[in-house]
GROMACS .gro file of C-alpha atoms in nm:
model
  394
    1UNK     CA    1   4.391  -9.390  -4.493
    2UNK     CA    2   4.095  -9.275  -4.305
    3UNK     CA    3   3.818  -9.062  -4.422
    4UNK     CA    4   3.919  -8.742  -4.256
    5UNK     CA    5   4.230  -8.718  -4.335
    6UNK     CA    6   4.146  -8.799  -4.726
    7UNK     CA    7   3.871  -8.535  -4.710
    8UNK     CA    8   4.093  -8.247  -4.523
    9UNK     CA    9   4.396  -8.346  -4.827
   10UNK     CA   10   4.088  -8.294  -5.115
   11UNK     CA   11   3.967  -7.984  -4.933
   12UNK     CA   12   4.333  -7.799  -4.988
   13UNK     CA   13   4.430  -7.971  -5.302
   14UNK     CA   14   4.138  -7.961  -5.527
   15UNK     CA   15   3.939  -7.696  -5.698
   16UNK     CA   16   3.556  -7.680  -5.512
   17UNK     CA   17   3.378  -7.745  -5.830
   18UNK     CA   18   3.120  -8.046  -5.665
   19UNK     CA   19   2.949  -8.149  -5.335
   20UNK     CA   20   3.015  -8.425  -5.284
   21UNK     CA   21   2.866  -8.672  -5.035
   22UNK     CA   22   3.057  -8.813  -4.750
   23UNK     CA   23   3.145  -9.126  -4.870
   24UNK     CA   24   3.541  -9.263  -5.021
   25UNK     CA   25   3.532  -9.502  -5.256
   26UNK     CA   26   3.808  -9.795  -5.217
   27UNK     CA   27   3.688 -10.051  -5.479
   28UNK     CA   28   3.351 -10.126  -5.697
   29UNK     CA   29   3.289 -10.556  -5.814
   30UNK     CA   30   2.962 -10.602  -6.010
   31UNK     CA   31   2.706 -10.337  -5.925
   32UNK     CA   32   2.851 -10.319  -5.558
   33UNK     CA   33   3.092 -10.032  -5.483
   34UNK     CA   34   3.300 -10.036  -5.100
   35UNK     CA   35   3.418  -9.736  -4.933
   36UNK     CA   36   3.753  -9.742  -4.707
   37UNK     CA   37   3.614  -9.851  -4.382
   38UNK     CA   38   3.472 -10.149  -4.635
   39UNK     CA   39   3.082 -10.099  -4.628
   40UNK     CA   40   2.902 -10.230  -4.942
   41UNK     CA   41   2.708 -10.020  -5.134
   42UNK     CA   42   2.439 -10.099  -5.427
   43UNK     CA   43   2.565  -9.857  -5.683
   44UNK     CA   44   2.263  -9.687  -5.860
   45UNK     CA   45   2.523  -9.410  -6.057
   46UNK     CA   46   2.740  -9.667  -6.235
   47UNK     CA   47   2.967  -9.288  -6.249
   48UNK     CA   48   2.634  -9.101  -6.360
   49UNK     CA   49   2.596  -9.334  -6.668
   50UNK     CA   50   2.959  -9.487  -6.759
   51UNK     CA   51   3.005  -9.804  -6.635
   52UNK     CA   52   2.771 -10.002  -6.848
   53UNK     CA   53   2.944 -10.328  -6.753
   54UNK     CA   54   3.014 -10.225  -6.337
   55UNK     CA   55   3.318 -10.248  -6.163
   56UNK     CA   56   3.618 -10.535  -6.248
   57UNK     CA   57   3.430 -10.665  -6.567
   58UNK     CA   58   3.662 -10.948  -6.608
   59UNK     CA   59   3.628 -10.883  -7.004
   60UNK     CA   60   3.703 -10.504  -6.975
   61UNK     CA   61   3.988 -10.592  -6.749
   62UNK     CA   62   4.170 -10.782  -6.981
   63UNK     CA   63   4.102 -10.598  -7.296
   64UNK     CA   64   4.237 -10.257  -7.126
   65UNK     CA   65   4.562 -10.470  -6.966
   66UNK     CA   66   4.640 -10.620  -7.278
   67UNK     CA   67   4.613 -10.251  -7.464
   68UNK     CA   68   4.823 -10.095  -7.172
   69UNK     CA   69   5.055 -10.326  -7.226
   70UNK     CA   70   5.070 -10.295  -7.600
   71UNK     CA   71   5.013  -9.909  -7.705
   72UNK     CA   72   4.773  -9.660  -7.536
   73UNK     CA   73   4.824  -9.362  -7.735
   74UNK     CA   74   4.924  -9.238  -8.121
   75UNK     CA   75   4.874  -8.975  -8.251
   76UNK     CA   76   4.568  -8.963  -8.519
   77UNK     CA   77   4.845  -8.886  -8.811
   78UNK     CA   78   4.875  -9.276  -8.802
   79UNK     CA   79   4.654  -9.592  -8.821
   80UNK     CA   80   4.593  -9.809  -8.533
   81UNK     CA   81   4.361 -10.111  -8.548
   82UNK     CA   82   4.187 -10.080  -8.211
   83UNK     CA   83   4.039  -9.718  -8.375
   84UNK     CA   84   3.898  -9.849  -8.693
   85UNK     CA   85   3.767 -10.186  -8.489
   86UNK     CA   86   3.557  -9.929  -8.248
   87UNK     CA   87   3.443  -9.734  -8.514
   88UNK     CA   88   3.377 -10.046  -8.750
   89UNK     CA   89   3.150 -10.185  -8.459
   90UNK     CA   90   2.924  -9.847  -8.400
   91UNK     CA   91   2.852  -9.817  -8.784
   92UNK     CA   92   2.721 -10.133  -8.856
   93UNK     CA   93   2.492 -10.104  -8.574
   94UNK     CA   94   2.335  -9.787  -8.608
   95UNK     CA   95   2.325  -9.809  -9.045
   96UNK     CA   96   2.504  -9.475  -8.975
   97UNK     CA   97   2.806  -9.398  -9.219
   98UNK     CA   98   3.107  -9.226  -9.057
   99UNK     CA   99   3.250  -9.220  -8.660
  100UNK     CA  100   3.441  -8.951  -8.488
  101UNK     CA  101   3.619  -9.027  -8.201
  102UNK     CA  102   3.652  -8.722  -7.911
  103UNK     CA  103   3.718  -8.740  -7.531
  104UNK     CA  104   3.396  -8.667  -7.357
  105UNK     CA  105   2.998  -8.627  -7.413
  106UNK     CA  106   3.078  -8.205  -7.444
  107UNK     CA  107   3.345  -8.235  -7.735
  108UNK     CA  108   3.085  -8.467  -7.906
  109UNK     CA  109   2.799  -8.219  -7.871
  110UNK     CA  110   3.071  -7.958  -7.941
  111UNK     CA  111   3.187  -8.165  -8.314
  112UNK     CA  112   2.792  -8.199  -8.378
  113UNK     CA  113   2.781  -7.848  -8.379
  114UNK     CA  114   3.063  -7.773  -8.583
  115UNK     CA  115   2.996  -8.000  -8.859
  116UNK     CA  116   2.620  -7.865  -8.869
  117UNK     CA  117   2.703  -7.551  -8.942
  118UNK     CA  118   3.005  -7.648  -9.144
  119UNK     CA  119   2.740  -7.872  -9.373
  120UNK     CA  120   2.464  -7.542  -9.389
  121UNK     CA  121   2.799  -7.307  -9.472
  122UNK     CA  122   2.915  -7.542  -9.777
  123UNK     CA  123   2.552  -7.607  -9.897
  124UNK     CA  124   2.390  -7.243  -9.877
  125UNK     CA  125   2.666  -6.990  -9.742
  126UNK     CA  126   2.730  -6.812  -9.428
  127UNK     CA  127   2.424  -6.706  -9.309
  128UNK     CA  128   2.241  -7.090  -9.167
  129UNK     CA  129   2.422  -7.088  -8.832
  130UNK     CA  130   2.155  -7.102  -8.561
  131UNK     CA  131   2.108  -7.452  -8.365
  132UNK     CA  132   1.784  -7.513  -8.230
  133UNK     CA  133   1.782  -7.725  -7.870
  134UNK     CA  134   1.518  -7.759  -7.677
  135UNK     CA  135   1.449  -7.612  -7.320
  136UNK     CA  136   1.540  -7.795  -6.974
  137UNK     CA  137   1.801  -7.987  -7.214
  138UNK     CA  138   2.144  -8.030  -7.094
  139UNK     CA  139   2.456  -8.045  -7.356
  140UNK     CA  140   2.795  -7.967  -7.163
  141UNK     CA  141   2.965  -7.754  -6.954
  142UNK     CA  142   3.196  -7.583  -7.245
  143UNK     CA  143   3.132  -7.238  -7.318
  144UNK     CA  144   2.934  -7.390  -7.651
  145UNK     CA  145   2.761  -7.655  -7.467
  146UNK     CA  146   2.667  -7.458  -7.185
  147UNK     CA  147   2.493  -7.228  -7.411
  148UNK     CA  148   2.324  -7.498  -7.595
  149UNK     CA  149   2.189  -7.590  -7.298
  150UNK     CA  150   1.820  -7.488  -7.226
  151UNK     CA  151   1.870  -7.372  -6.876
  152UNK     CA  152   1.941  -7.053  -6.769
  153UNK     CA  153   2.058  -7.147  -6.398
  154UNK     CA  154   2.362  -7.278  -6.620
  155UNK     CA  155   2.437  -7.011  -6.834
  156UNK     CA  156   2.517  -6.761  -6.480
  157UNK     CA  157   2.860  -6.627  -6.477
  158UNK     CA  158   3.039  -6.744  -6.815
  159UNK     CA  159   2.926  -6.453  -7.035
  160UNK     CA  160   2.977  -6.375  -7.366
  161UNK     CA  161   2.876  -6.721  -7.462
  162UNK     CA  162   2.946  -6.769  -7.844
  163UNK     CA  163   2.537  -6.744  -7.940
  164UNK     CA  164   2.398  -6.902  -8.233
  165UNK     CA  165   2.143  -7.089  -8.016
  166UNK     CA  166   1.741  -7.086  -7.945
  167UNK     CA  167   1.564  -7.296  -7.756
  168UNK     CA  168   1.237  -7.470  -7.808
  169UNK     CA  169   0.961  -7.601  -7.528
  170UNK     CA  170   1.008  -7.975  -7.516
  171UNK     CA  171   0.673  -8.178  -7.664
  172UNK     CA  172   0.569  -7.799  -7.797
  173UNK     CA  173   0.467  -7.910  -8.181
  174UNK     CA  174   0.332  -7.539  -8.280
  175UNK     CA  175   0.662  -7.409  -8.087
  176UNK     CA  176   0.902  -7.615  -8.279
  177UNK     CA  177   0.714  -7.526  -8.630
  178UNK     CA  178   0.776  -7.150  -8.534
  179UNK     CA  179   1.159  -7.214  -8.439
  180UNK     CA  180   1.191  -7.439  -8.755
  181UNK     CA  181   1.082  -7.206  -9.005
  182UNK     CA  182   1.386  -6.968  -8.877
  183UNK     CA  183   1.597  -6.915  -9.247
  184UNK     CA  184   1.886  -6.907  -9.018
  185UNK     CA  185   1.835  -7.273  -8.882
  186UNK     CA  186   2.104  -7.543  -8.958
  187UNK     CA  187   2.048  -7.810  -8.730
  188UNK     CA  188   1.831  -7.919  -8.428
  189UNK     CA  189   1.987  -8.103  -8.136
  190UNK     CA  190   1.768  -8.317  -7.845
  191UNK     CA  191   1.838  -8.573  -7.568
  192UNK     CA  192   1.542  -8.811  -7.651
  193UNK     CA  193   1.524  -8.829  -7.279
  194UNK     CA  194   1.634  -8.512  -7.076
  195UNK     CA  195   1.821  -8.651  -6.789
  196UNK     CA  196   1.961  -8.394  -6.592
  197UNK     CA  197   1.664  -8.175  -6.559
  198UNK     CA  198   1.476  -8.511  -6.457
  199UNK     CA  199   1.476  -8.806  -6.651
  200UNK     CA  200   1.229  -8.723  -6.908
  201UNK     CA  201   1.132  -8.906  -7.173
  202UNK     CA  202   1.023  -8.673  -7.482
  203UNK     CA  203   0.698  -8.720  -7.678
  204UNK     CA  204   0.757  -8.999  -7.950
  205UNK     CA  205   0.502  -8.774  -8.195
  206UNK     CA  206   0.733  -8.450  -8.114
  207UNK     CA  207   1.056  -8.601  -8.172
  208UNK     CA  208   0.937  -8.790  -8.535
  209UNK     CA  209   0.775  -8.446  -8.632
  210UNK     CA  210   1.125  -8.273  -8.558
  211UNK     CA  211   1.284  -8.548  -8.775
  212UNK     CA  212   1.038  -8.470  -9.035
  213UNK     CA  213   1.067  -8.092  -9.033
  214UNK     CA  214   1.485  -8.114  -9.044
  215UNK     CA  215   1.460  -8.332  -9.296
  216UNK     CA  216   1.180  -8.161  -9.551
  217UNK     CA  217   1.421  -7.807  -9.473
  218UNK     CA  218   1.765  -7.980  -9.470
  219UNK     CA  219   1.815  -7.910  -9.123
  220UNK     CA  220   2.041  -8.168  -8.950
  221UNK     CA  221   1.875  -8.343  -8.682
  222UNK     CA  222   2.135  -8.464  -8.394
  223UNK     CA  223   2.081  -8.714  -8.154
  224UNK     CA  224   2.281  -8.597  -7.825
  225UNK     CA  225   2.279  -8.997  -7.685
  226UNK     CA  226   2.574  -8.912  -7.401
  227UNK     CA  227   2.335  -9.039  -7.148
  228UNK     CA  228   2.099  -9.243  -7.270
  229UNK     CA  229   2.325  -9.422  -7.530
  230UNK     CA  230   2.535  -9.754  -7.550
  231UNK     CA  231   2.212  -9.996  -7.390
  232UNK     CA  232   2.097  -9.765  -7.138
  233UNK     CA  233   1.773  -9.745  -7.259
  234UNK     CA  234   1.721 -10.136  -7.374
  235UNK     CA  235   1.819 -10.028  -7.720
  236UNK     CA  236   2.176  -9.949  -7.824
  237UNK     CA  237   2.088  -9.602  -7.891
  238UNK     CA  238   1.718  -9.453  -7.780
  239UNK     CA  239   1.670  -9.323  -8.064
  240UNK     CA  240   1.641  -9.662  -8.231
  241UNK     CA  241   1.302  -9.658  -8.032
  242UNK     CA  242   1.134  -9.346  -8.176
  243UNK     CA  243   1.131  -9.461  -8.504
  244UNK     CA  244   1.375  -9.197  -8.668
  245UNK     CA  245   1.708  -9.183  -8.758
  246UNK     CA  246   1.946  -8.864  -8.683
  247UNK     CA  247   2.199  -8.707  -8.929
  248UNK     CA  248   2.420  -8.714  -8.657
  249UNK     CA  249   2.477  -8.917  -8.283
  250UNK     CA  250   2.686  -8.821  -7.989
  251UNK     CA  251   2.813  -9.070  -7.765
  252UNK     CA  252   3.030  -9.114  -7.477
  253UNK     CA  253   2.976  -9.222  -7.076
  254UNK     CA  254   2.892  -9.589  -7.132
  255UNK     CA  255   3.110  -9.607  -7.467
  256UNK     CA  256   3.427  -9.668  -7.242
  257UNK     CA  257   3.338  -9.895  -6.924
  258UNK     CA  258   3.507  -9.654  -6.754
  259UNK     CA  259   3.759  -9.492  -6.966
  260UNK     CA  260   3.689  -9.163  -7.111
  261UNK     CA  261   3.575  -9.111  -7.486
  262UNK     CA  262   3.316  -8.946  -7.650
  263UNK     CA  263   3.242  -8.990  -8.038
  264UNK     CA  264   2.990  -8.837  -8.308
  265UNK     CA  265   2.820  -9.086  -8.533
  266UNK     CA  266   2.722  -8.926  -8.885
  267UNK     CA  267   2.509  -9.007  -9.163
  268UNK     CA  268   2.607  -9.026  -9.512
  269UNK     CA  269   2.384  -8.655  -9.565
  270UNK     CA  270   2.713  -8.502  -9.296
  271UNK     CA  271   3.000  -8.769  -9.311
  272UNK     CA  272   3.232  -8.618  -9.540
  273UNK     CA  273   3.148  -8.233  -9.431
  274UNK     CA  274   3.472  -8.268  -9.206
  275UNK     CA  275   3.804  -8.224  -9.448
  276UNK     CA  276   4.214  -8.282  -9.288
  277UNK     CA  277   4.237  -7.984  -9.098
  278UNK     CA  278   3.888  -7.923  -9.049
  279UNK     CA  279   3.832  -8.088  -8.667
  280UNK     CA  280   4.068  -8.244  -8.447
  281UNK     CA  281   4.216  -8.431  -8.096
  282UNK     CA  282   4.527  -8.544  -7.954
  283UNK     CA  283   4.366  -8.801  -7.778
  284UNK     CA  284   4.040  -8.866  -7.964
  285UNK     CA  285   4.014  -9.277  -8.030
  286UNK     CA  286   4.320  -9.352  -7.897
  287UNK     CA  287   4.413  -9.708  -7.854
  288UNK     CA  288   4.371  -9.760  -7.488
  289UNK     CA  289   3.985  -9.588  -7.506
  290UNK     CA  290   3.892  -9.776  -7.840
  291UNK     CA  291   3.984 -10.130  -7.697
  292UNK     CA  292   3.746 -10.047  -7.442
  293UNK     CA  293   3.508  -9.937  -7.637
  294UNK     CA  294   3.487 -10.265  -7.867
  295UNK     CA  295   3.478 -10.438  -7.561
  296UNK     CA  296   3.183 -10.257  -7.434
  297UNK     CA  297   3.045 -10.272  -7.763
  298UNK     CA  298   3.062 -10.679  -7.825
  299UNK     CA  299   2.921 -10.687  -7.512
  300UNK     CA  300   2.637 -10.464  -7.528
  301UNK     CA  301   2.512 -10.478  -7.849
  302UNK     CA  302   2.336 -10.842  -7.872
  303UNK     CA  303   1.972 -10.898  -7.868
  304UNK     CA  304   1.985 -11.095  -7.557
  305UNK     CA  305   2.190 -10.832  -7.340
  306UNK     CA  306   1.935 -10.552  -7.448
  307UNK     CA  307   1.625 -10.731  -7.374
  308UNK     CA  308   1.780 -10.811  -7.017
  309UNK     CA  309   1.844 -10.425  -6.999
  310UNK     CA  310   1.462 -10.355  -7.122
  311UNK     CA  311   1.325 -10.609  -6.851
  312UNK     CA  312   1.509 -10.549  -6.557
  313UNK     CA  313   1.407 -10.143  -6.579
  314UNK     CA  314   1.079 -10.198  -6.638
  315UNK     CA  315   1.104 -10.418  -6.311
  316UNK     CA  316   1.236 -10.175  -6.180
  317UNK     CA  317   0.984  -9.912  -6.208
  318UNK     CA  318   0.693 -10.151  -6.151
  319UNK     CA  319   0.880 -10.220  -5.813
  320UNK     CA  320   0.884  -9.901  -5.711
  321UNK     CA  321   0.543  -9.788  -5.815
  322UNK     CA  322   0.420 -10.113  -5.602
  323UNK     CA  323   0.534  -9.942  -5.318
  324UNK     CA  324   0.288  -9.686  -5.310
  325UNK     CA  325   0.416  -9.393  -5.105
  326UNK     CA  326   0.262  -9.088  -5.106
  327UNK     CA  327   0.607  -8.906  -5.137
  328UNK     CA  328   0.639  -9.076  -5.528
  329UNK     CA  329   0.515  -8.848  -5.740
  330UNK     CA  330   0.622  -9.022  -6.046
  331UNK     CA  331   0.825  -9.282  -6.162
  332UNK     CA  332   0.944  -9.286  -6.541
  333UNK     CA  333   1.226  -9.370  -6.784
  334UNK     CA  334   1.335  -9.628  -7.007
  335UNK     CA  335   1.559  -9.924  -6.952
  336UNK     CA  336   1.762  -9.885  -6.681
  337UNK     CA  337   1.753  -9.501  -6.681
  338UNK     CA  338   1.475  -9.388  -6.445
  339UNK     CA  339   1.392  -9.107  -6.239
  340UNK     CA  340   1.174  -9.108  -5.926
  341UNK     CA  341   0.941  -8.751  -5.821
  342UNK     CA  342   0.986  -8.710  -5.510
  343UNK     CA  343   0.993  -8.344  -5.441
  344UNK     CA  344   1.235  -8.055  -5.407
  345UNK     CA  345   1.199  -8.066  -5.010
  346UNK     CA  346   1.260  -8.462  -4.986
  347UNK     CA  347   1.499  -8.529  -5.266
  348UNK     CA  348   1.840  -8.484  -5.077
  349UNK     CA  349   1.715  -8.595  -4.767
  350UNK     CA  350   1.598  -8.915  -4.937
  351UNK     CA  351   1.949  -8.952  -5.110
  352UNK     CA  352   2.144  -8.961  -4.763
  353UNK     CA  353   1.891  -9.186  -4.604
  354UNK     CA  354   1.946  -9.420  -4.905
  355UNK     CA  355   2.321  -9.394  -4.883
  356UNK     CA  356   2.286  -9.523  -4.445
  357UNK     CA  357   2.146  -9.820  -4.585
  358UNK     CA  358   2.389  -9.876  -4.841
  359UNK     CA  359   2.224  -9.740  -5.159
  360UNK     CA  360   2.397  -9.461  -5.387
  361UNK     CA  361   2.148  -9.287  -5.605
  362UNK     CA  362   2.181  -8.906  -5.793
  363UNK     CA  363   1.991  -8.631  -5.821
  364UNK     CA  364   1.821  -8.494  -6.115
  365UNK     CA  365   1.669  -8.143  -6.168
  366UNK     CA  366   1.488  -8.002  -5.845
  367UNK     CA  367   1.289  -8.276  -5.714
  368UNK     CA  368   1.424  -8.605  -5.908
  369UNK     CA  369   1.630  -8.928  -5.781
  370UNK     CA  370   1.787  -9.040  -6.082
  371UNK     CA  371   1.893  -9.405  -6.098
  372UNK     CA  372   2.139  -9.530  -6.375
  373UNK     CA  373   2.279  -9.854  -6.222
  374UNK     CA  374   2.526 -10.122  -6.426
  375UNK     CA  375   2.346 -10.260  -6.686
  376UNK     CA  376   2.412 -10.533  -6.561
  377UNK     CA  377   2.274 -10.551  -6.203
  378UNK     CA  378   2.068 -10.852  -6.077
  379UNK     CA  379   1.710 -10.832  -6.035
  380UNK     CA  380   1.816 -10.947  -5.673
  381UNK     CA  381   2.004 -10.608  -5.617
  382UNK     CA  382   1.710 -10.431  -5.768
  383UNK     CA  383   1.514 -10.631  -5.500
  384UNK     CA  384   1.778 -10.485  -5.197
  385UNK     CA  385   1.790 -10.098  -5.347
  386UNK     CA  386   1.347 -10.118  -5.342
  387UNK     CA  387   1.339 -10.271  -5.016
  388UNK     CA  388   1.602  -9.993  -4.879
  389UNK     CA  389   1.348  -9.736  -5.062
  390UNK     CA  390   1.049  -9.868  -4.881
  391UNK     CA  391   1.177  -9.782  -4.579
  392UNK     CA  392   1.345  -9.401  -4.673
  393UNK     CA  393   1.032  -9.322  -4.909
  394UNK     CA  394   0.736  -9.209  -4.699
   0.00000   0.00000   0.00000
């Protein structure tokens, strides 16, 4: 089919709900993705974050045909083994204590939420229901999520939102303090790096104080790791970096390789606040997603495959700054999530100039290319993408 007629059959079928760039995608292998008239593309998105392992992982492949083949979906009123495997493997490598398995990064936020306020309402009564997030941040696009998210160009449109939220300047120590001594407070949530308002990395001091201050007032401090977890930052989870550890982890994007799942990691402070009855899914760690997540998973988590992760971005980043263009502002990140500054009057224009030469990149916030390529891409494609940016970037 050509490209027209594809776009003209989206254009009356679907809902407009994204712009989307002129490009179809036929096929991805590796960190290369090929649209119908065949031209190769280095893919820089991996689908904004998910596929950890690229396109026809040979590993992935097989794990998800053999599922198919044997069961892809029961309902969560029985056992299945590919479930407890997935949630076996994220325990033991996060020393957290409990798993929940959802369908996306939003219905993860959305069960952190619930089970904060679930553990404040069972430990001191109604009245603890206020999360604390933290502005720019960026949680979802369900009516909860949106309003836990500290923008306000997101929260246009979709009133009454549910409330129960405040919002607290990022790397703001006095700030937090103030927002934390709120009676009302049950639980604080943060991306340790804020990726859709522009890949930025939060203040290791701010985020251990946070950590300190919900634990001294028995505030639950969650992790929201949709983005930046499952080796995306060189570490299984980034918060393994800053030295803390959460009372409760989302998790979803790279979980699946490419099929959807989300899941909230707990503590042993939070793991049994959720009774039968209490929280639920039809789909949540179904067969079919859970294979794929233990295959990610074995993968992913060794000490070898996270160090690659660790040196290729900072490669990465040191490539880029070696360029020297005047139109960089900044480059930043961790691991193989990085953002370049380019400004809000070059960012798009930079992005389709990128694509010509057969280089898909994303936007983040107002003036950010955002680049979250396979984890595992060559230092070789690296090498292509900078050379394509040395001649877009002025």
């Amino acid at each position: 089919m050509d490209f027209n007629t594809l776009k003209n059959r989206e254009n009356n079928a679907l809902m407009h709900t994204y712009g989307r760039f002129d490009i179809a995608l036929d096929h991805g292998k590796g960190s290369k993705l090929y649209d119908l008239d065949g031209k190769e593309y280095i893919d820089l998105t991996s689908g904004i974050g998910v596929n950890a392992l690229g396109h026809g992982h040979e590993a992935l492949v097989q794990a998800i045909q053999e599922q198919v083949a044997r069961l892809m979906q029961a309902s969560n009123l029985f056992y299945t083994e590919p479930m407890v495997d997935a949630a076996e493997r994220l325990a033991n490598s996060t020393l957290m204590e409990k798993v929940f398995f959802a369908n996306s990064g939003a219905e993860a936020n959305e069960g952190m939420i619930k089970i904060a306020r679930k553990y404040s309402a069972d430990q001191y009564g109604p009245e603890r229901t206020k999360i604390l997030t933290l502005k720019n941040s960026f949680h979802g696009r369900t009516v909860a999520t949106l309003e836990a998210t500290g923008q306000d160009k997101f929260h246009q449109n979709f009133y009454p939102f549910t409330g129960g939220f405040d919002y607290v300047e990022a790397n703001n120590i006095e700030d937090l303090k103030q927002k934390m001594a709120d009676p009302s407070v049950c639980g604080i949530m943060m991306e340790l790096i804020q990726g859709e308002s522009g890949v930025r990395p939060l203040d290791p001091v701010f985020v251990r104080e946070a950590a300190r201050l919900a634990k001294e007032n028995d505030i639950l401090f969650m992790a929201d790791e949709v983005q930046t977890g499952i080796g995306r930052t060189g570490s299984l989870f980034c918060w393994q970096q800053y030295g803390i550890q959460p009372d409760l982890v989302s998790c979803a994007k790279a979980l699946g390789g490419g099929v959807p799942i989300g899941a909230v990691l707990s503590g042993d402070k939070a793991a049994h606040v959720l009774q039968p009855g209490d929280h639920g899914t039809t789909f949540g760690g179904n067969p079919l997603a859970a294979s794929a997540a233990k295959t990610v998973l074995d993968i992913v988590d060794q000490p070898d495959f996270l160090a690659d992760v660790k040196d290729k971005g900072d490669y990465f980043m040191n490539s880029i700054r070696a360029l020297n263009k005047r139109s960089v502002q900044d480059v930043r990140g961790m691991g193989l999530m990085i953002g370049i500054q380019v400004g809000a009057d070059k960012v798009m224009d930079y992005l389709k100039r990128l694509q010509n030469k057969g280089v898909l990149a994303l936007k983040a916030g107002t003036d950010t290319i955002r680049l979250l390529p396979p984890l595992i891409i060559t230092k070789e494609e690296i090498d292509q993408a900078v050379k394509a940016m040395n001649e877009v970037f002025e």
